[in-house]
Coordinates of N, CA and C in Angstrom, one line a residue:
M80 N -251.6 -145.5 -159.9 CA -252.0 -146.6 -159.0 C -250.8 -147.0 -158.1
I81 N -251.0 -147.1 -156.8 CA -250.0 -147.4 -155.9 C -249.6 -148.9 -156.0
K82 N -248.3 -149.2 -156.1 CA -247.9 -150.6 -156.3 C -246.9 -151.0 -155.1
A83 N -246.4 -150.0 -154.4 CA -245.5 -150.3 -153.3 C -245.7 -149.3 -152.1
V84 N -245.5 -149.8 -150.9 CA -245.5 -149.0 -149.7 C -244.2 -149.2 -149.0
F85 N -243.5 -148.1 -148.7 CA -242.3 -148.2 -148.0 C -242.5 -147.6 -146.6
F86 N -241.8 -148.1 -145.6 CA -241.9 -147.7 -144.2 C -240.5 -147.3 -143.7
D87 N -240.6 -146.3 -142.8 CA -239.5 -146.1 -141.8 C -239.5 -147.3 -140.8
F88 N -238.4 -147.4 -140.0 CA -238.4 -148.5 -139.1 C -238.7 -148.0 -137.7
Y89 N -237.8 -147.2 -137.1 CA -237.9 -146.7 -135.7 C -239.1 -145.8 -135.5
N90 N -240.0 -146.1 -134.6 CA -241.2 -145.3 -134.3 C -242.2 -145.4 -135.4
T91 N -242.0 -146.3 -136.3 CA -243.0 -146.5 -137.4 C -243.4 -148.0 -137.4
L92 N -242.5 -148.9 -137.7 CA -242.8 -150.3 -137.6 C -242.5 -150.9 -136.2
A93 N -241.5 -150.3 -135.5 CA -241.1 -150.7 -134.2 C -240.8 -149.5 -133.3
T94 N -240.8 -149.7 -132.0 CA -240.6 -148.6 -131.1 C -240.0 -149.1 -129.8
H95 N -239.3 -148.2 -129.1 CA -238.8 -148.6 -127.8 C -239.9 -148.5 -126.7
Q96 N -239.9 -149.4 -125.8 CA -240.8 -149.4 -124.7 C -240.1 -149.5 -123.4
P97 N -240.3 -148.5 -122.5 CA -241.1 -147.3 -122.7 C -240.5 -146.4 -123.7
P98 N -241.3 -145.5 -124.3 CA -240.8 -144.6 -125.4 C -239.6 -143.8 -124.8
R99 N -238.6 -143.7 -125.7 CA -237.4 -143.0 -125.3 C -237.6 -141.5 -124.8
E100 N -238.5 -140.8 -125.5 CA -238.7 -139.4 -125.2 C -239.3 -139.3 -123.8
R101 N -240.1 -140.3 -123.4 CA -240.7 -140.2 -122.0 C -239.6 -140.5 -121.0
V102 N -238.7 -141.5 -121.3 CA -237.7 -141.8 -120.4 C -236.7 -140.6 -120.2
Y103 N -236.4 -139.9 -121.3 CA -235.5 -138.7 -121.2 C -236.2 -137.6 -120.4
A104 N -237.5 -137.5 -120.6 CA -238.3 -136.4 -119.9 C -238.3 -136.7 -118.4
E105 N -238.5 -138.0 -118.0 CA -238.5 -138.4 -116.6 C -237.2 -138.2 -115.9
V106 N -236.1 -138.6 -116.6 CA -234.8 -138.4 -116.0 C -234.5 -136.9 -115.8
C107 N -234.9 -136.1 -116.8 CA -234.6 -134.6 -116.7 C -235.5 -134.1 -115.6
K108 N -236.7 -134.5 -115.4 CA -237.6 -134.0 -114.4 C -237.0 -134.2 -113.0
E109 N -236.3 -135.4 -112.8 CA -235.7 -135.7 -111.6 C -234.6 -134.7 -111.2
L110 N -234.1 -134.1 -112.3 CA -233.0 -133.1 -112.1 C -233.5 -131.7 -112.1
G111 N -234.9 -131.5 -112.1 CA -235.5 -130.2 -112.1 C -235.6 -129.6 -113.5
I112 N -235.4 -130.4 -114.5 CA -235.5 -129.9 -115.9 C -236.8 -130.3 -116.5
D113 N -237.6 -129.3 -116.9 CA -238.9 -129.6 -117.6 C -238.7 -129.5 -119.1
V114 N -239.0 -130.6 -119.8 CA -238.9 -130.7 -121.2 C -240.0 -131.5 -121.8
E115 N -240.6 -131.1 -122.9 CA -241.8 -131.8 -123.5 C -241.4 -133.0 -124.2
P116 N -242.0 -134.1 -124.0 CA -241.7 -135.4 -124.7 C -241.8 -135.2 -126.2
K117 N -242.8 -134.4 -126.7 CA -242.9 -134.1 -128.1 C -241.7 -133.5 -128.7
R118 N -241.1 -132.6 -128.0 CA -239.9 -131.9 -128.5 C -238.7 -132.9 -128.5
L119 N -238.7 -133.8 -127.5 CA -237.6 -134.8 -127.4 C -237.8 -135.8 -128.5
F120 N -239.0 -136.1 -128.8 CA -239.3 -137.1 -129.9 C -238.6 -136.6 -131.2
I121 N -238.7 -135.3 -131.5 CA -238.0 -134.8 -132.7 C -236.5 -134.7 -132.5
S122 N -236.1 -134.2 -131.4 CA -234.6 -134.0 -131.2 C -233.8 -135.3 -131.1
L123 N -234.5 -136.4 -130.6 CA -233.8 -137.7 -130.6 C -233.5 -138.2 -132.0
S124 N -234.4 -138.0 -132.9 CA -234.1 -138.4 -134.3 C -232.9 -137.7 -134.9
E125 N -232.9 -136.4 -134.6 CA -231.8 -135.6 -135.1 C -230.4 -136.0 -134.4
A126 N -230.5 -136.2 -133.1 CA -229.3 -136.7 -132.4 C -228.8 -138.0 -132.9
D127 N -229.7 -138.9 -133.2 CA -229.4 -140.2 -133.7 C -228.6 -140.1 -135.0
M128 N -228.9 -139.1 -135.8 CA -228.1 -138.9 -137.1 C -226.7 -138.6 -136.7
Y129 N -226.5 -137.8 -135.7 CA -225.1 -137.5 -135.2 C -224.4 -138.8 -134.7
M130 N -225.2 -139.7 -134.0 CA -224.6 -140.9 -133.5 C -224.2 -141.8 -134.7
R131 N -225.0 -141.9 -135.7 CA -224.6 -142.7 -136.9 C -223.4 -142.2 -137.6
Q132 N -223.3 -140.9 -137.7 CA -222.1 -140.3 -138.3 C -220.8 -140.6 -137.5
E133 N -221.0 -140.5 -136.2 CA -219.8 -140.7 -135.3 C -219.4 -142.2 -135.3
T134 N -220.4 -143.1 -135.2 CA -220.0 -144.5 -135.1 C -219.5 -145.0 -136.5
S135 N -219.9 -144.3 -137.6 CA -219.3 -144.7 -138.9 C -217.9 -144.2 -138.9
R136 N -217.6 -143.1 -138.3 CA -216.2 -142.6 -138.3 C -215.3 -143.4 -137.4
L137 N -215.8 -143.8 -136.2 CA -215.0 -144.5 -135.3 C -216.0 -145.3 -134.4
P138 N -216.1 -146.7 -134.6 CA -217.0 -147.5 -133.8 C -216.8 -147.4 -132.3
M139 N -217.8 -147.5 -131.6 CA -217.7 -147.4 -130.1 C -216.8 -148.4 -129.5
D140 N -216.7 -149.6 -130.0 CA -215.8 -150.6 -129.4 C -214.4 -150.3 -129.7
K141 N -214.1 -149.3 -130.5 CA -212.7 -148.9 -130.7 C -212.3 -147.6 -130.0
R142 N -213.2 -147.1 -129.2 CA -213.0 -145.9 -128.4 C -212.6 -146.2 -127.0
S143 N -211.8 -145.3 -126.4 CA -211.4 -145.4 -125.0 C -212.6 -145.1 -124.2
D144 N -212.6 -145.4 -122.9 CA -213.7 -145.1 -122.0 C -213.9 -143.5 -122.0
Q145 N -212.9 -142.8 -122.0 CA -213.0 -141.3 -122.0 C -213.6 -140.8 -123.3
E146 N -213.3 -141.4 -124.4 CA -213.8 -141.0 -125.7 C -215.3 -141.4 -125.8
K147 N -215.7 -142.5 -125.2 CA -217.1 -142.9 -125.1 C -217.9 -141.9 -124.3
L148 N -217.3 -141.5 -123.2 CA -218.0 -140.6 -122.3 C -218.2 -139.2 -123.0
E149 N -217.1 -138.8 -123.7 CA -217.2 -137.5 -124.4 C -218.3 -137.5 -125.5
F150 N -218.4 -138.7 -126.1 CA -219.5 -138.8 -127.1 C -220.9 -138.7 -126.5
Y151 N -221.1 -139.4 -125.4 CA -222.4 -139.4 -124.8 C -222.8 -138.1 -124.2
I152 N -221.8 -137.3 -123.7 CA -222.0 -136.0 -123.2 C -222.5 -135.1 -124.4
E153 N -221.9 -135.2 -125.5 CA -222.3 -134.5 -126.7 C -223.7 -134.9 -127.2
Y154 N -223.9 -136.2 -127.2 CA -225.2 -136.8 -127.7 C -226.3 -136.3 -126.8
V155 N -226.2 -136.4 -125.5 CA -227.2 -135.9 -124.6 C -227.4 -134.4 -124.7
T156 N -226.3 -133.7 -124.8 CA -226.4 -132.2 -125.0 C -227.2 -131.8 -126.2
R157 N -227.0 -132.6 -127.3 CA -227.7 -132.3 -128.6 C -229.2 -132.6 -128.4
I158 N -229.5 -133.7 -127.8 CA -230.9 -134.0 -127.6 C -231.6 -132.9 -126.8
L159 N -231.0 -132.5 -125.7 CA -231.7 -131.4 -125.0 C -231.7 -130.1 -125.7
K160 N -230.7 -129.8 -126.4 CA -230.6 -128.5 -127.1 C -231.7 -128.5 -128.2
G161 N -231.8 -129.7 -128.9 CA -232.8 -129.8 -129.9 C -234.2 -129.7 -129.4
A162 N -234.4 -129.9 -128.1 CA -235.7 -129.8 -127.5 C -235.9 -128.5 -126.8
G163 N -234.9 -127.6 -127.0 CA -235.0 -126.2 -126.5 C -234.5 -126.0 -125.1
V164 N -233.6 -126.9 -124.7 CA -233.0 -126.8 -123.3 C -231.5 -126.8 -123.4
D165 N -230.8 -125.8 -123.0 CA -229.4 -125.8 -123.0 C -228.9 -126.3 -121.7
I166 N -228.0 -127.2 -121.7 CA -227.5 -127.8 -120.4 C -226.0 -127.7 -120.4
S167 N -225.4 -127.7 -119.2 CA -224.0 -127.7 -119.0 C -223.4 -129.1 -119.1
R168 N -222.1 -129.1 -119.2 CA -221.4 -130.4 -119.2 C -221.7 -131.2 -117.9
D169 N -221.7 -130.5 -116.8 CA -222.0 -131.2 -115.5 C -223.4 -131.8 -115.5
T170 N -224.4 -131.0 -116.1 CA -225.8 -131.6 -116.1 C -225.8 -132.8 -117.0
A171 N -225.1 -132.8 -118.1 CA -225.1 -133.9 -119.0 C -224.5 -135.1 -118.2
L172 N -223.5 -134.9 -117.4 CA -222.9 -136.0 -116.6 C -223.9 -136.5 -115.6
Q173 N -224.8 -135.7 -115.2 CA -225.9 -136.2 -114.3 C -227.0 -137.0 -115.0
I174 N -227.3 -136.6 -116.2 CA -228.3 -137.2 -117.0 C -227.9 -138.6 -117.4
I175 N -226.7 -138.8 -117.8 CA -226.2 -140.0 -118.4 C -226.4 -141.2 -117.4
P176 N -225.9 -141.1 -116.1 CA -226.2 -142.3 -115.2 C -227.7 -142.5 -115.0
G177 N -228.5 -141.5 -115.0 CA -229.9 -141.6 -114.8 C -230.5 -142.4 -116.0
L178 N -230.0 -142.2 -117.2 CA -230.5 -143.0 -118.3 C -230.0 -144.4 -118.3
Q179 N -228.8 -144.6 -117.8 CA -228.2 -146.0 -117.7 C -228.9 -146.9 -116.8
K180 N -229.6 -146.3 -115.8 CA -230.4 -147.1 -114.8 C -231.7 -147.5 -115.4
R181 N -232.1 -146.9 -116.5 CA -233.4 -147.2 -117.1 C -233.2 -148.4 -118.1
R182 N -234.3 -149.1 -118.3 CA -234.2 -150.2 -119.3 C -235.4 -150.1 -120.2
W183 N -235.1 -150.1 -121.5 CA -236.2 -150.1 -122.5 C -235.9 -151.2 -123.6
E184 N -236.9 -151.7 -124.2 CA -236.8 -152.8 -125.2 C -237.4 -152.4 -126.5
L185 N -236.8 -152.8 -127.6 CA -237.3 -152.6 -128.9 C -238.4 -153.6 -129.2
K186 N -239.6 -153.1 -129.5 CA -240.8 -154.0 -129.7 C -241.5 -153.6 -131.0
I187 N -242.1 -154.5 -131.6 CA -242.9 -154.2 -132.8 C -244.2 -153.5 -132.3
C188 N -244.6 -152.5 -133.1 CA -245.9 -151.8 -132.8 C -247.1 -152.6 -133.0
E189 N -248.1 -152.5 -132.2 CA -249.3 -153.3 -132.2 C -250.0 -153.3 -133.6
D190 N -249.9 -152.2 -134.3 CA -250.6 -152.1 -135.6 C -249.8 -152.5 -136.8
T191 N -248.5 -152.8 -136.5 CA -247.6 -153.1 -137.7 C -248.0 -154.4 -138.4
L192 N -248.1 -155.5 -137.8 CA -248.4 -156.7 -138.5 C -249.7 -156.7 -139.2
P193 N -250.8 -156.2 -138.5 CA -252.1 -156.2 -139.2 C -252.0 -155.3 -140.4
A194 N -251.3 -154.2 -140.4 CA -251.2 -153.3 -141.6 C -250.4 -154.1 -142.7
L195 N -249.3 -154.7 -142.3 CA -248.5 -155.4 -143.3 C -249.3 -156.6 -143.9
E196 N -250.1 -157.2 -143.2 CA -251.0 -158.3 -143.7 C -251.9 -157.8 -144.7
Q197 N -252.5 -156.6 -144.4 CA -253.5 -156.0 -145.4 C -252.8 -155.7 -146.7
L198 N -251.6 -155.1 -146.6 CA -250.9 -154.8 -147.8 C -250.4 -156.0 -148.6
K199 N -250.0 -157.0 -147.9 CA -249.5 -158.2 -148.5 C -250.7 -158.9 -149.3
R200 N -251.9 -158.9 -148.7 CA -253.0 -159.5 -149.3 C -253.4 -158.7 -150.6
R201 N -253.1 -157.4 -150.6 CA -253.4 -156.6 -151.8 C -252.3 -156.9 -152.9
G202 N -251.3 -157.6 -152.6 CA -250.2 -157.9 -153.6 C -249.3 -156.8 -153.8
L203 N -249.2 -155.9 -152.8 CA -248.3 -154.7 -152.9 C -246.9 -155.1 -152.5
I204 N -245.9 -154.4 -153.1 CA -244.5 -154.5 -152.7 C -244.4 -153.8 -151.4
I205 N -243.8 -154.4 -150.4 CA -243.6 -153.7 -149.1 C -242.1 -153.5 -148.9
G206 N -241.7 -152.3 -148.5 CA -240.3 -152.0 -148.4 C -240.0 -151.2 -147.1
L207 N -238.7 -151.2 -146.8 CA -238.2 -150.4 -145.7 C -237.1 -149.5 -146.2
I208 N -237.2 -148.2 -145.7 CA -236.1 -147.2 -146.0 C -235.8 -146.6 -144.6
S209 N -234.6 -146.9 -144.1 CA -234.4 -146.5 -142.7 C -232.9 -146.0 -142.5
N210 N -232.8 -145.1 -141.6 CA -231.5 -144.5 -141.3 C -230.9 -145.4 -140.2
V211 N -230.3 -146.5 -140.6 CA -229.6 -147.4 -139.7 C -228.3 -147.8 -140.4
I212 N -227.3 -148.1 -139.6 CA -226.0 -148.5 -140.2 C -225.7 -149.9 -139.9
Q213 N -226.3 -150.5 -138.9 CA -226.0 -151.9 -138.5 C -226.8 -152.9 -139.3
D214 N -226.4 -154.2 -139.3 CA -227.2 -155.2 -139.9 C -228.4 -155.5 -139.1
M215 N -229.6 -155.4 -139.7 CA -230.8 -155.4 -139.0 C -231.5 -156.8 -139.2
D216 N -231.0 -157.7 -139.9 CA -231.7 -159.0 -140.2 C -232.1 -159.7 -139.0
S217 N -231.3 -159.8 -138.0 CA -231.6 -160.5 -136.8 C -232.8 -159.8 -136.0
I218 N -232.8 -158.5 -136.1 CA -233.8 -157.8 -135.4 C -235.2 -158.0 -136.2
F219 N -235.1 -157.9 -137.5 CA -236.3 -158.1 -138.3 C -236.9 -159.5 -138.0
T220 N -236.0 -160.5 -137.9 CA -236.5 -161.9 -137.7 C -237.1 -162.0 -136.3
R221 N -236.5 -161.4 -135.3 CA -237.0 -161.4 -133.9 C -238.4 -160.8 -133.8
L222 N -238.6 -159.7 -134.6 CA -239.8 -158.9 -134.5 C -240.9 -159.5 -135.5
G223 N -240.5 -160.5 -136.3 CA -241.5 -161.1 -137.2 C -241.7 -160.3 -138.5
L224 N -240.8 -159.5 -138.8 CA -240.9 -158.6 -140.0 C -240.4 -159.3 -141.3
Q225 N -239.5 -160.2 -141.2 CA -238.8 -160.8 -142.4 C -239.8 -161.2 -143.5
P226 N -240.9 -161.9 -143.2 CA -241.7 -162.4 -144.3 C -242.4 -161.3 -145.1
Y227 N -242.5 -160.1 -144.5 CA -243.2 -159.1 -145.2 C -242.4 -158.1 -146.0
L228 N -241.1 -158.0 -145.7 CA -240.2 -157.0 -146.3 C -239.6 -157.5 -147.6
D229 N -240.1 -157.0 -148.7 CA -239.6 -157.4 -150.0 C -238.3 -156.6 -150.3
I230 N -238.2 -155.4 -149.8 CA -237.1 -154.6 -150.2 C -236.6 -153.9 -148.9
R231 N -235.3 -153.9 -148.6 CA -234.8 -153.2 -147.5 C -233.6 -152.3 -147.9
V232 N -233.7 -151.0 -147.6 CA -232.6 -150.1 -147.9 C -232.3 -149.3 -146.7
T233 N -231.0 -149.3 -146.3 CA -230.6 -148.5 -145.1 C -229.5 -147.5 -145.5
S234 N -229.4 -146.6 -144.6 CA -228.4 -145.5 -144.8 C -227.0 -146.1 -144.8
G235 N -226.8 -147.2 -144.0 CA -225.5 -147.9 -144.0 C -225.1 -148.4 -145.3
E236 N -226.1 -148.9 -146.0 CA -225.9 -149.5 -147.4 C -225.6 -148.5 -148.4
V237 N -226.4 -147.4 -148.4 CA -226.4 -146.4 -149.4 C -225.3 -145.3 -149.2
G238 N -225.0 -145.1 -147.9 CA -224.0 -144.0 -147.5 C -224.7 -142.6 -147.5
H239 N -226.0 -142.6 -147.4 CA -226.7 -141.3 -147.3 C -227.9 -141.6 -146.3
D240 N -228.1 -140.6 -145.5 CA -229.3 -140.6 -144.6 C -230.5 -139.9 -145.2
K241 N -231.7 -140.3 -144.8 CA -232.8 -139.5 -145.1 C -232.6 -138.2 -144.4
P242 N -233.0 -137.1 -144.9 CA -233.9 -136.9 -146.1 C -233.2 -136.7 -147.4
E243 N -231.9 -137.1 -147.5 CA -231.2 -137.0 -148.7 C -231.9 -137.9 -149.8
P244 N -232.0 -137.5 -151.0 CA -232.7 -138.2 -152.0 C -232.1 -139.5 -152.4
E245 N -230.8 -139.7 -152.3 CA -230.2 -140.9 -152.8 C -230.8 -142.2 -152.2
I246 N -231.1 -142.2 -150.9 CA -231.6 -143.4 -150.2 C -233.0 -143.8 -150.8
F247 N -233.8 -142.8 -151.1 CA -235.1 -143.0 -151.7 C -234.9 -143.5 -153.1
W248 N -234.0 -143.0 -153.9 CA -233.9 -143.4 -155.3 C -233.4 -144.8 -155.3
V249 N -232.5 -145.2 -154.4 CA -232.1 -146.6 -154.4 C -233.2 -147.6 -154.2
A250 N -234.1 -147.2 -153.2 CA -235.3 -148.0 -153.0 C -236.2 -148.1 -154.2
L251 N -236.4 -147.0 -154.8 CA -237.3 -147.0 -156.0 C -236.7 -147.8 -157.2
K252 N -235.4 -147.8 -157.3 CA -234.7 -148.6 -158.3 C -234.9 -150.1 -158.0
K253 N -234.7 -150.5 -156.7 CA -234.9 -151.9 -156.3 C -236.4 -152.3 -156.6
A254 N -237.3 -151.4 -156.4 CA -238.7 -151.8 -156.6 C -239.1 -151.7 -158.1
G255 N -238.3 -151.1 -158.9 CA -238.5 -150.9 -160.3 C -239.8 -150.1 -160.6
L256 N -240.0 -149.1 -159.8 CA -241.2 -148.3 -159.9 C -240.9 -146.8 -160.0
P257 N -241.7 -146.0 -160.6 CA -241.6 -144.6 -160.6 C -242.1 -144.1 -159.2
P258 N -241.6 -142.9 -158.8 CA -242.1 -142.4 -157.4 C -243.6 -142.3 -157.3
G259 N -244.3 -141.9 -158.3 CA -245.7 -141.7 -158.2 C -246.5 -142.9 -157.9
E260 N -245.9 -144.1 -158.0 CA -246.6 -145.4 -157.8 C -246.3 -145.9 -156.4
T261 N -245.7 -145.1 -155.6 CA -245.3 -145.5 -154.2 C -245.7 -144.6 -153.1
I262 N -245.8 -145.1 -151.9 CA -246.1 -144.3 -150.7 C -245.0 -144.6 -149.7
Y263 N -244.6 -143.5 -149.0 CA -243.6 -143.7 -147.9 C -244.3 -143.3 -146.6
V264 N -244.1 -144.1 -145.6 CA -244.8 -143.8 -144.3 C -243.7 -143.7 -143.2
G265 N -243.7 -142.6 -142.5 CA -242.7 -142.4 -141.4 C -243.2 -141.5 -140.4
D266 N -242.5 -141.4 -139.3 CA -242.9 -140.6 -138.1 C -242.3 -139.2 -138.0
Q267 N -241.4 -138.8 -138.9 CA -240.8 -137.5 -138.8 C -241.1 -136.7 -140.0
Y268 N -241.6 -135.5 -139.8 CA -242.1 -134.7 -140.9 C -240.9 -134.3 -141.9
E269 N -239.9 -133.7 -141.3 CA -238.8 -133.2 -142.1 C -238.0 -134.3 -142.8
I270 N -237.7 -135.3 -142.0 CA -236.9 -136.4 -142.5 C -237.6 -137.4 -143.4
D271 N -238.8 -137.8 -143.0 CA -239.6 -138.8 -143.8 C -240.5 -138.2 -144.8
V272 N -241.4 -137.3 -144.4 CA -242.4 -136.8 -145.3 C -241.7 -135.9 -146.4
N273 N -240.9 -134.9 -146.0 CA -240.3 -134.0 -146.9 C -239.2 -134.8 -147.8
G274 N -238.6 -135.7 -147.1 CA -237.6 -136.5 -147.9 C -238.2 -137.3 -149.0
A275 N -239.3 -138.0 -148.7 CA -240.0 -138.8 -149.7 C -240.6 -137.9 -150.8
R276 N -241.3 -136.8 -150.4 CA -241.9 -135.9 -151.4 C -240.9 -135.3 -152.3
G277 N -239.7 -135.1 -151.7 CA -238.6 -134.5 -152.5 C -238.2 -135.3 -153.8
V278 N -238.5 -136.6 -153.8 CA -238.2 -137.4 -155.0 C -239.5 -137.8 -155.7
G279 N -240.6 -137.2 -155.2 CA -241.9 -137.5 -155.9 C -242.8 -138.6 -155.4
M280 N -242.3 -139.2 -154.3 CA -243.2 -140.2 -153.6 C -244.3 -139.6 -152.9
Q281 N -245.4 -140.3 -152.7 CA -246.5 -139.8 -151.8 C -246.0 -140.1 -150.4
A282 N -246.4 -139.3 -149.4 CA -245.9 -139.5 -148.1 C -247.0 -139.4 -147.1
V283 N -247.0 -140.2 -146.1 CA -247.9 -140.3 -145.0 C -247.2 -140.2 -143.6
L284 N -247.7 -139.3 -142.7 CA -247.1 -139.2 -141.4 C -247.8 -140.1 -140.4
I285 N -247.1 -141.0 -139.8 CA -247.7 -141.8 -138.7 C -247.5 -141.0 -137.4
D286 N -248.6 -140.7 -136.7 CA -248.5 -139.8 -135.5 C -249.4 -140.5 -134.4
R287 N -248.9 -141.6 -133.8 CA -249.7 -142.3 -132.9 C -250.0 -141.5 -131.6
N288 N -249.1 -140.6 -131.3 CA -249.3 -139.9 -130.0 C -249.9 -138.5 -130.2
N289 N -250.4 -138.2 -131.4 CA -251.0 -136.9 -131.8 C -250.0 -135.8 -131.4
Y290 N -248.8 -136.0 -131.7 CA -247.8 -134.9 -131.4 C -247.9 -133.8 -132.4
F291 N -248.4 -134.0 -133.6 CA -248.3 -133.1 -134.7 C -249.6 -132.7 -135.3
P292 N -250.6 -132.2 -134.5 CA -251.9 -131.9 -135.1 C -251.8 -130.7 -136.0
E293 N -250.7 -129.9 -135.9 CA -250.5 -128.7 -136.8 C -250.1 -129.0 -138.2
I294 N -249.7 -130.3 -138.4 CA -249.3 -130.7 -139.8 C -250.6 -131.1 -140.6
T295 N -250.9 -130.4 -141.6 CA -252.1 -130.6 -142.4 C -251.8 -130.7 -143.9
D296 N -250.6 -130.6 -144.3 CA -250.3 -130.6 -145.7 C -249.9 -132.0 -146.2
C297 N -250.1 -133.0 -145.4 CA -249.9 -134.4 -145.8 C -250.9 -135.3 -145.0
P298 N -251.2 -136.5 -145.5 CA -252.0 -137.4 -144.7 C -251.3 -137.7 -143.3
R299 N -252.1 -137.6 -142.2 CA -251.6 -137.9 -140.9 C -252.5 -139.0 -140.3
I300 N -251.9 -140.1 -139.9 CA -252.6 -141.2 -139.4 C -252.2 -141.6 -138.0
N301 N -253.0 -142.2 -137.2 CA -252.6 -142.7 -135.9 C -252.5 -144.2 -135.7
S302 N -252.7 -144.9 -136.8 CA -252.5 -146.3 -136.9 C -252.1 -146.7 -138.3
L303 N -251.1 -147.6 -138.4 CA -250.6 -148.0 -139.7 C -251.7 -148.7 -140.5
T304 N -252.7 -149.3 -139.9 CA -253.8 -149.9 -140.6 C -254.5 -148.9 -141.5
Q305 N -254.4 -147.6 -141.2 CA -255.1 -146.6 -142.0 C -254.4 -146.3 -143.3
V306 N -253.2 -146.9 -143.5 CA -252.5 -146.7 -144.8 C -253.3 -147.2 -145.9
I307 N -254.0 -148.3 -145.7 CA -254.8 -148.9 -146.8 C -255.7 -147.9 -147.4
E308 N -256.1 -146.9 -146.7 CA -257.1 -145.9 -147.2 C -256.5 -145.0 -148.3
Y309 N -255.1 -145.0 -148.4 CA -254.5 -144.2 -149.4 C -253.9 -145.0 -150.6
I310 N -254.3 -146.3 -150.6 CA -253.9 -147.1 -151.8 C -255.0 -147.0 -152.8
T311 N -254.7 -146.3 -153.9 CA -255.6 -146.2 -155.0 C -255.0 -146.6 -156.3

């Protein structure tokens, strides 16, 4: 019997508007570089892991302007390489100002609160397991998530990123539940689905953009409200 549902944060409960992968694709297109948003969607998550590692090692506000620039060159290069496009340092230097001109905002997904309401009415524990290092309380409050999140576990707290098992085990310990009585919902197959299944949790892939029709070995939903279908 499922007693708890855990969620990823970025691109699961909340997302950037406009979506980051589309912004990167548009900036690249202006420079004559064609890259699929789907591939950027995956590579952005991988590059963000590099960002967390680097900012943990040396926060951005303690870096010189040149050090910050070198970081962003490497960050952008990793994003494009992960999407199958090798770029030069000069190209990265062209992409960076193009991105700086764009503005996007973190917003809660339209299906998030309806889904959380459903789960709360069922009396289920609702939790968050996310690869973030900063204090997220103010963001959760602004987005209206605070009343729903019974448990919050971040990589900054645990010292391990998904898909490493430690972050999932900490969440399970906080919930006081065995893995088989929990579900984890995330947008990344390798990081979220395989990470959760690696410790015995059930896993659901949220795929609002239908980026991953080829994935058939786990439940794949296009709205968080569909999670309720897997509560047994």
